Amino acid sequence: MDNNRLYILWTNDNIITSEHMVMMYATNTRRMKLWEGVTVIIWGATSKLVAENSEIQRVVAEAQEAGVVFSACESCANNLGTKEALLGLGIEVKFWGAPLTELIKSKANLLTI
């Protein structure tokens, strides 16, 4: 387990929480090099939020520029019709069930929002 990596499981589609917690924390901690790596996992309703909201797309792009990695749940993206939009934003789309389980079992640094 890499103790200097943070994974943020982002399931909350509230815009204020998205901008002022998830994106703010992920972006700033990467810029300040507080974590060697930050990965934001887009799951559930956030798939639609990112695919459809231009302001959220802007802050996601800023986070990507700071070195934050984004990866989305493929099942969610398929079910919500957002896969192509997410891929177009440079976001990896993959099946996250097993990898998330491994993160939890390994006691990785996982923040759930």
Coordinates of C-alpha atoms in Angstrom, one line a residue:
M1 CA 0.0 0.0 0.0
D2 CA 1.2 3.5 -0.9
N3 CA 0.6 5.6 2.2
N4 CA 1.2 8.8 0.3
R5 CA -1.7 8.5 -2.1
L6 CA -5.2 9.7 -1.5
Y7 CA -8.3 8.3 -3.1
I8 CA -11.5 10.4 -3.0
L9 CA -14.7 8.5 -3.7
W10 CA -16.9 11.3 -5.0
T11 CA -20.6 10.3 -4.9
N12 CA -22.2 13.6 -3.8
D13 CA -23.6 15.7 -6.7
N14 CA -24.2 18.8 -4.6
I15 CA -22.4 21.6 -6.5
I16 CA -21.3 23.5 -3.4
T17 CA -19.8 20.4 -1.8
S18 CA -18.3 19.4 -5.1
E19 CA -16.6 22.8 -5.6
H20 CA -15.8 23.7 -2.0
M21 CA -14.7 20.4 -0.6
V22 CA -13.9 17.7 -3.3
M23 CA -12.3 19.9 -5.9
M24 CA -10.8 22.4 -3.5
Y25 CA -9.1 19.8 -1.3
A26 CA -8.0 17.6 -4.2
T27 CA -6.5 20.5 -6.2
N28 CA -4.9 22.3 -3.4
T29 CA -3.3 19.3 -1.7
R30 CA -1.8 18.3 -5.0
R31 CA -0.5 21.8 -5.7
M32 CA 1.1 21.9 -2.2
K33 CA 2.4 18.4 -2.7
L34 CA 0.8 17.1 0.5
W35 CA 0.0 13.9 -1.3
E36 CA 2.2 12.2 -3.8
G37 CA -0.9 11.4 -5.8
V38 CA -4.6 12.1 -5.6
T39 CA -7.2 10.1 -7.5
V40 CA -10.8 11.2 -7.6
I41 CA -13.2 8.3 -8.3
I42 CA -16.5 9.5 -9.9
W43 CA -19.3 7.3 -8.8
G44 CA -23.1 7.5 -9.1
A45 CA -24.8 10.9 -9.5
T46 CA -21.5 12.7 -9.9
S47 CA -21.1 11.1 -13.3
K48 CA -24.1 13.2 -14.5
L49 CA -22.8 16.3 -12.7
V50 CA -19.4 16.2 -14.3
A51 CA -20.8 15.3 -17.7
E52 CA -23.4 18.1 -17.8
N53 CA -22.2 21.0 -15.6
S54 CA -19.7 23.4 -17.3
E55 CA -18.6 25.0 -14.0
I56 CA -17.8 21.6 -12.6
Q57 CA -16.0 20.7 -15.8
R58 CA -13.9 23.8 -15.4
V59 CA -12.8 22.9 -11.8
V60 CA -12.1 19.3 -12.9
A61 CA -9.8 20.6 -15.6
E62 CA -8.0 22.8 -13.1
A63 CA -7.6 19.8 -10.8
Q64 CA -6.3 17.8 -13.7
E65 CA -3.7 20.5 -14.5
A66 CA -2.6 20.3 -10.8
G67 CA -2.0 16.6 -11.3
V68 CA -5.2 15.1 -9.9
V69 CA -6.3 11.9 -11.6
F70 CA -10.0 11.3 -12.3
S71 CA -11.5 7.9 -12.9
A72 CA -15.2 7.1 -13.3
C73 CA -17.3 4.1 -12.6
E74 CA -18.0 2.5 -15.9
S75 CA -21.3 0.9 -14.8
C76 CA -22.6 4.2 -13.6
A77 CA -21.4 6.0 -16.8
N78 CA -23.1 3.3 -19.0
N79 CA -26.3 3.4 -16.9
L80 CA -26.5 7.2 -16.9
G81 CA -25.4 7.8 -20.5
T82 CA -22.3 9.8 -19.5
K83 CA -19.4 7.6 -20.7
E84 CA -18.6 9.5 -23.9
A85 CA -18.8 12.9 -22.2
L86 CA -16.5 11.8 -19.4
L87 CA -14.0 10.3 -21.8
G88 CA -14.1 13.5 -23.8
L89 CA -13.0 15.4 -20.6
G90 CA -10.0 13.2 -20.3
I91 CA -11.4 11.1 -17.5
E92 CA -10.7 7.4 -17.3
V93 CA -13.8 5.2 -17.3
K94 CA -13.4 1.7 -15.8
F95 CA -15.2 -0.9 -13.7
W96 CA -14.4 0.2 -10.1
G97 CA -16.1 -2.5 -8.0
A98 CA -13.1 -4.8 -7.5
P99 CA -10.5 -2.0 -7.3
L100 CA -12.5 -0.1 -4.7
T101 CA -12.8 -3.3 -2.7
E102 CA -9.0 -3.8 -2.8
L103 CA -8.5 -0.1 -1.7
I104 CA -10.8 -0.7 1.3
K105 CA -9.2 -4.0 2.2
S106 CA -5.7 -2.6 2.0
K107 CA -6.7 0.3 4.2
A108 CA -5.7 2.8 1.6
N109 CA -6.2 6.5 2.3
L110 CA -9.9 6.8 1.1
L111 CA -12.0 9.8 1.7
T112 CA -15.7 9.4 0.8
I113 CA -17.8 12.4 -0.1

